[in-house]
Amino acid sequence: MRMVAVGLAVVVVDQAAKWWVVHRLAPGIRNPVLPGLIYLTRVHNPGAAFGLFPYQHILLSLGALGVLFFAWWRRRDIQRLPAGMRFAIALGLGGATGNLIDRLLRSAVVDFIDLGILPVFNVADVAIVTGVALLSWFVLTGRDVAGPRGSRGGT
């Protein structure tokens, strides 16, 4: 149940931020938050991260739906994972859902966080990248936020 809450929180924050951006910012104009460092720039990305696969929203939507279906199908296995891994998966699934909503409603993803040195991104992207990074760390180190996997009675 906590996984659902984390994923839902990501979707709500992501969609609320995108709603604000769409209703308050003109497309393509850099609005300084911390000049020289952080800007809000409304961009409608018709592709995936870094502009890959432009105008393939149907393919990208089917991919996201496939990931969500796979997680639902393996939910019992996921529930047995350590808490940190479940948290990481929930972040990723919440982010995937947030961007999927955009693709279904707009045929493009609303991006708005502009650091100048990276492509413009959004809250869902941050959740996906953070979830993948955490999950990778847990897998590569054999550790979770609760400690080594073996320290929990062999689970």
Short mmCIF file of C-alpha atoms in Angstrom, two decimals:
data_model
loop_
_atom_site.label_atom_id
_atom_site.label_comp_id
_atom_site.label_asym_id
_atom_site.label_seq_id
_atom_site.Cartn_x
_atom_site.Cartn_y
_atom_site.Cartn_z
CA MET A 1 0.00 0.00 0.00
CA ARG A 2 2.89 2.38 0.70
CA MET A 3 4.16 1.82 -2.84
CA VAL A 4 0.83 2.97 -4.20
CA ALA A 5 0.97 6.08 -1.99
CA VAL A 6 4.49 6.95 -3.19
CA GLY A 7 3.60 6.40 -6.84
CA LEU A 8 0.37 8.36 -6.49
CA ALA A 9 2.21 11.23 -4.76
CA VAL A 10 4.63 11.42 -7.69
CA VAL A 11 1.74 11.52 -10.17
CA VAL A 12 -0.14 14.20 -8.22
CA VAL A 13 2.90 16.47 -7.77
CA ASP A 14 3.96 15.95 -11.40
CA GLN A 15 0.53 16.66 -12.86
CA ALA A 16 -0.08 19.65 -10.55
CA ALA A 17 3.25 21.17 -11.57
CA LYS A 18 2.52 20.58 -15.26
CA TRP A 19 -0.97 22.06 -14.89
CA TRP A 20 0.54 25.20 -13.35
CA VAL A 21 3.18 25.43 -16.09
CA VAL A 22 0.65 25.00 -18.93
CA HIS A 23 -1.67 27.63 -17.44
CA ARG A 24 0.97 30.16 -16.34
CA LEU A 25 3.96 30.00 -18.69
CA ALA A 26 4.21 30.77 -22.38
CA PRO A 27 5.94 28.05 -24.42
CA GLY A 28 9.66 28.41 -25.03
CA ILE A 29 10.33 31.41 -22.78
CA ARG A 30 12.99 30.99 -20.06
CA ASN A 31 11.67 32.27 -16.75
CA PRO A 32 14.48 32.67 -14.20
CA VAL A 33 14.06 31.10 -10.77
CA LEU A 34 17.73 31.43 -9.83
CA PRO A 35 19.22 33.39 -12.77
CA GLY A 36 22.13 31.61 -14.38
CA LEU A 37 21.23 28.35 -12.65
CA ILE A 38 17.55 27.36 -12.73
CA TYR A 39 14.83 28.43 -15.15
CA LEU A 40 11.27 27.37 -15.84
CA THR A 41 10.86 26.85 -19.58
CA ARG A 42 7.67 25.31 -20.95
CA VAL A 43 8.49 22.75 -23.62
CA HIS A 44 6.20 20.13 -25.15
CA ASN A 45 8.39 17.11 -25.84
CA PRO A 46 6.85 14.79 -28.46
CA GLY A 47 9.47 12.10 -27.76
CA ALA A 48 11.25 10.39 -24.91
CA ALA A 49 14.18 11.60 -22.80
CA PHE A 50 16.65 13.81 -24.69
CA GLY A 51 14.13 14.07 -27.54
CA LEU A 52 14.63 10.45 -28.62
CA PHE A 53 11.87 8.82 -30.68
CA PRO A 54 10.07 12.07 -31.59
CA TYR A 55 6.38 11.81 -32.41
CA GLN A 56 6.25 8.18 -31.30
CA HIS A 57 3.75 8.84 -28.49
CA ILE A 58 1.76 5.70 -29.30
CA LEU A 59 4.86 3.50 -29.10
CA LEU A 60 6.07 5.27 -25.94
CA SER A 61 2.60 5.01 -24.37
CA LEU A 62 2.45 1.29 -25.13
CA GLY A 63 5.92 0.88 -23.59
CA ALA A 64 4.85 2.66 -20.40
CA LEU A 65 1.65 0.61 -20.23
CA GLY A 66 3.74 -2.53 -20.66
CA VAL A 67 5.98 -1.55 -17.74
CA LEU A 68 2.96 -0.78 -15.55
CA PHE A 69 1.28 -4.07 -16.51
CA PHE A 70 4.49 -6.02 -15.80
CA ALA A 71 4.76 -4.41 -12.35
CA TRP A 72 1.12 -5.25 -11.63
CA TRP A 73 1.65 -8.83 -12.86
CA ARG A 74 4.73 -9.24 -10.61
CA ARG A 75 3.27 -7.29 -7.68
CA ARG A 76 3.57 -10.20 -5.23
CA ASP A 77 7.26 -10.56 -6.01
CA ILE A 78 7.74 -6.80 -5.71
CA GLN A 79 5.99 -6.79 -2.31
CA ARG A 80 8.64 -9.22 -1.02
CA LEU A 81 11.51 -6.90 -1.96
CA PRO A 82 13.24 -4.77 0.69
CA ALA A 83 11.60 -1.41 1.45
CA GLY A 84 14.17 0.69 -0.40
CA MET A 85 13.77 -1.32 -3.59
CA ARG A 86 9.99 -1.01 -3.38
CA PHE A 87 10.37 2.76 -2.87
CA ALA A 88 12.65 3.01 -5.92
CA ILE A 89 10.20 1.01 -8.05
CA ALA A 90 7.30 3.18 -6.85
CA LEU A 91 9.19 6.34 -7.86
CA GLY A 92 9.82 4.95 -11.33
CA LEU A 93 6.27 3.74 -11.83
CA GLY A 94 4.85 7.05 -10.59
CA GLY A 95 7.07 8.93 -13.02
CA ALA A 96 6.15 6.63 -15.89
CA THR A 97 2.47 7.16 -15.10
CA GLY A 98 2.86 10.95 -14.97
CA ASN A 99 4.47 11.07 -18.40
CA LEU A 100 1.97 8.52 -19.76
CA ILE A 101 -0.90 10.81 -18.74
CA ASP A 102 0.72 13.62 -20.74
CA ARG A 103 1.20 11.44 -23.80
CA LEU A 104 -2.42 10.30 -23.68
CA LEU A 105 -3.82 13.82 -23.13
CA ARG A 106 -1.43 15.93 -25.22
CA SER A 107 0.54 13.52 -27.46
CA ALA A 108 3.61 15.11 -25.85
CA VAL A 109 5.15 15.44 -22.40
CA VAL A 110 5.25 18.84 -20.69
CA ASP A 111 8.81 19.60 -19.56
CA PHE A 112 9.72 22.73 -17.63
CA ILE A 113 12.77 22.36 -15.35
CA ASP A 114 15.63 24.02 -17.21
CA LEU A 115 19.16 23.89 -15.81
CA GLY A 116 20.71 25.14 -19.03
CA ILE A 117 23.22 22.29 -19.31
CA LEU A 118 20.69 19.45 -19.66
CA PRO A 119 17.59 19.02 -21.77
CA VAL A 120 14.49 20.48 -20.09
CA PHE A 121 12.78 17.89 -17.87
CA ASN A 122 9.92 17.49 -15.37
CA VAL A 123 9.02 16.01 -11.96
CA ALA A 124 8.17 12.62 -13.48
CA ASP A 125 11.60 12.47 -15.11
CA VAL A 126 13.27 13.21 -11.76
CA ALA A 127 11.26 10.39 -10.15
CA ILE A 128 12.19 7.93 -12.91
CA VAL A 129 15.90 8.77 -12.81
CA THR A 130 15.98 8.71 -9.00
CA GLY A 131 14.14 5.38 -8.91
CA VAL A 132 16.46 3.79 -11.48
CA ALA A 133 19.56 5.15 -9.69
CA LEU A 134 18.40 3.87 -6.29
CA LEU A 135 17.40 0.48 -7.67
CA SER A 136 20.75 0.18 -9.46
CA TRP A 137 22.61 1.06 -6.26
CA PHE A 138 20.64 -1.53 -4.26
CA VAL A 139 21.28 -4.23 -6.85
CA LEU A 140 24.97 -3.42 -7.36
CA THR A 141 25.83 -3.09 -3.66
CA GLY A 142 23.55 -5.80 -2.30
CA ARG A 143 22.29 -3.27 0.23
CA ASP A 144 19.00 -1.61 1.01
CA VAL A 145 18.09 1.27 3.29
CA ALA A 146 17.58 -1.31 6.07
CA GLY A 147 21.14 -2.65 5.66
CA PRO A 148 22.62 -5.68 3.91
CA ARG A 149 19.99 -8.05 2.54
CA GLY A 150 21.46 -10.93 4.49
CA SER A 151 21.01 -9.07 7.80
CA ARG A 152 17.25 -9.47 7.67
CA GLY A 153 17.08 -13.18 8.34
CA GLY A 154 18.04 -14.26 4.84
CA THR A 155 15.42 -12.23 2.96
#
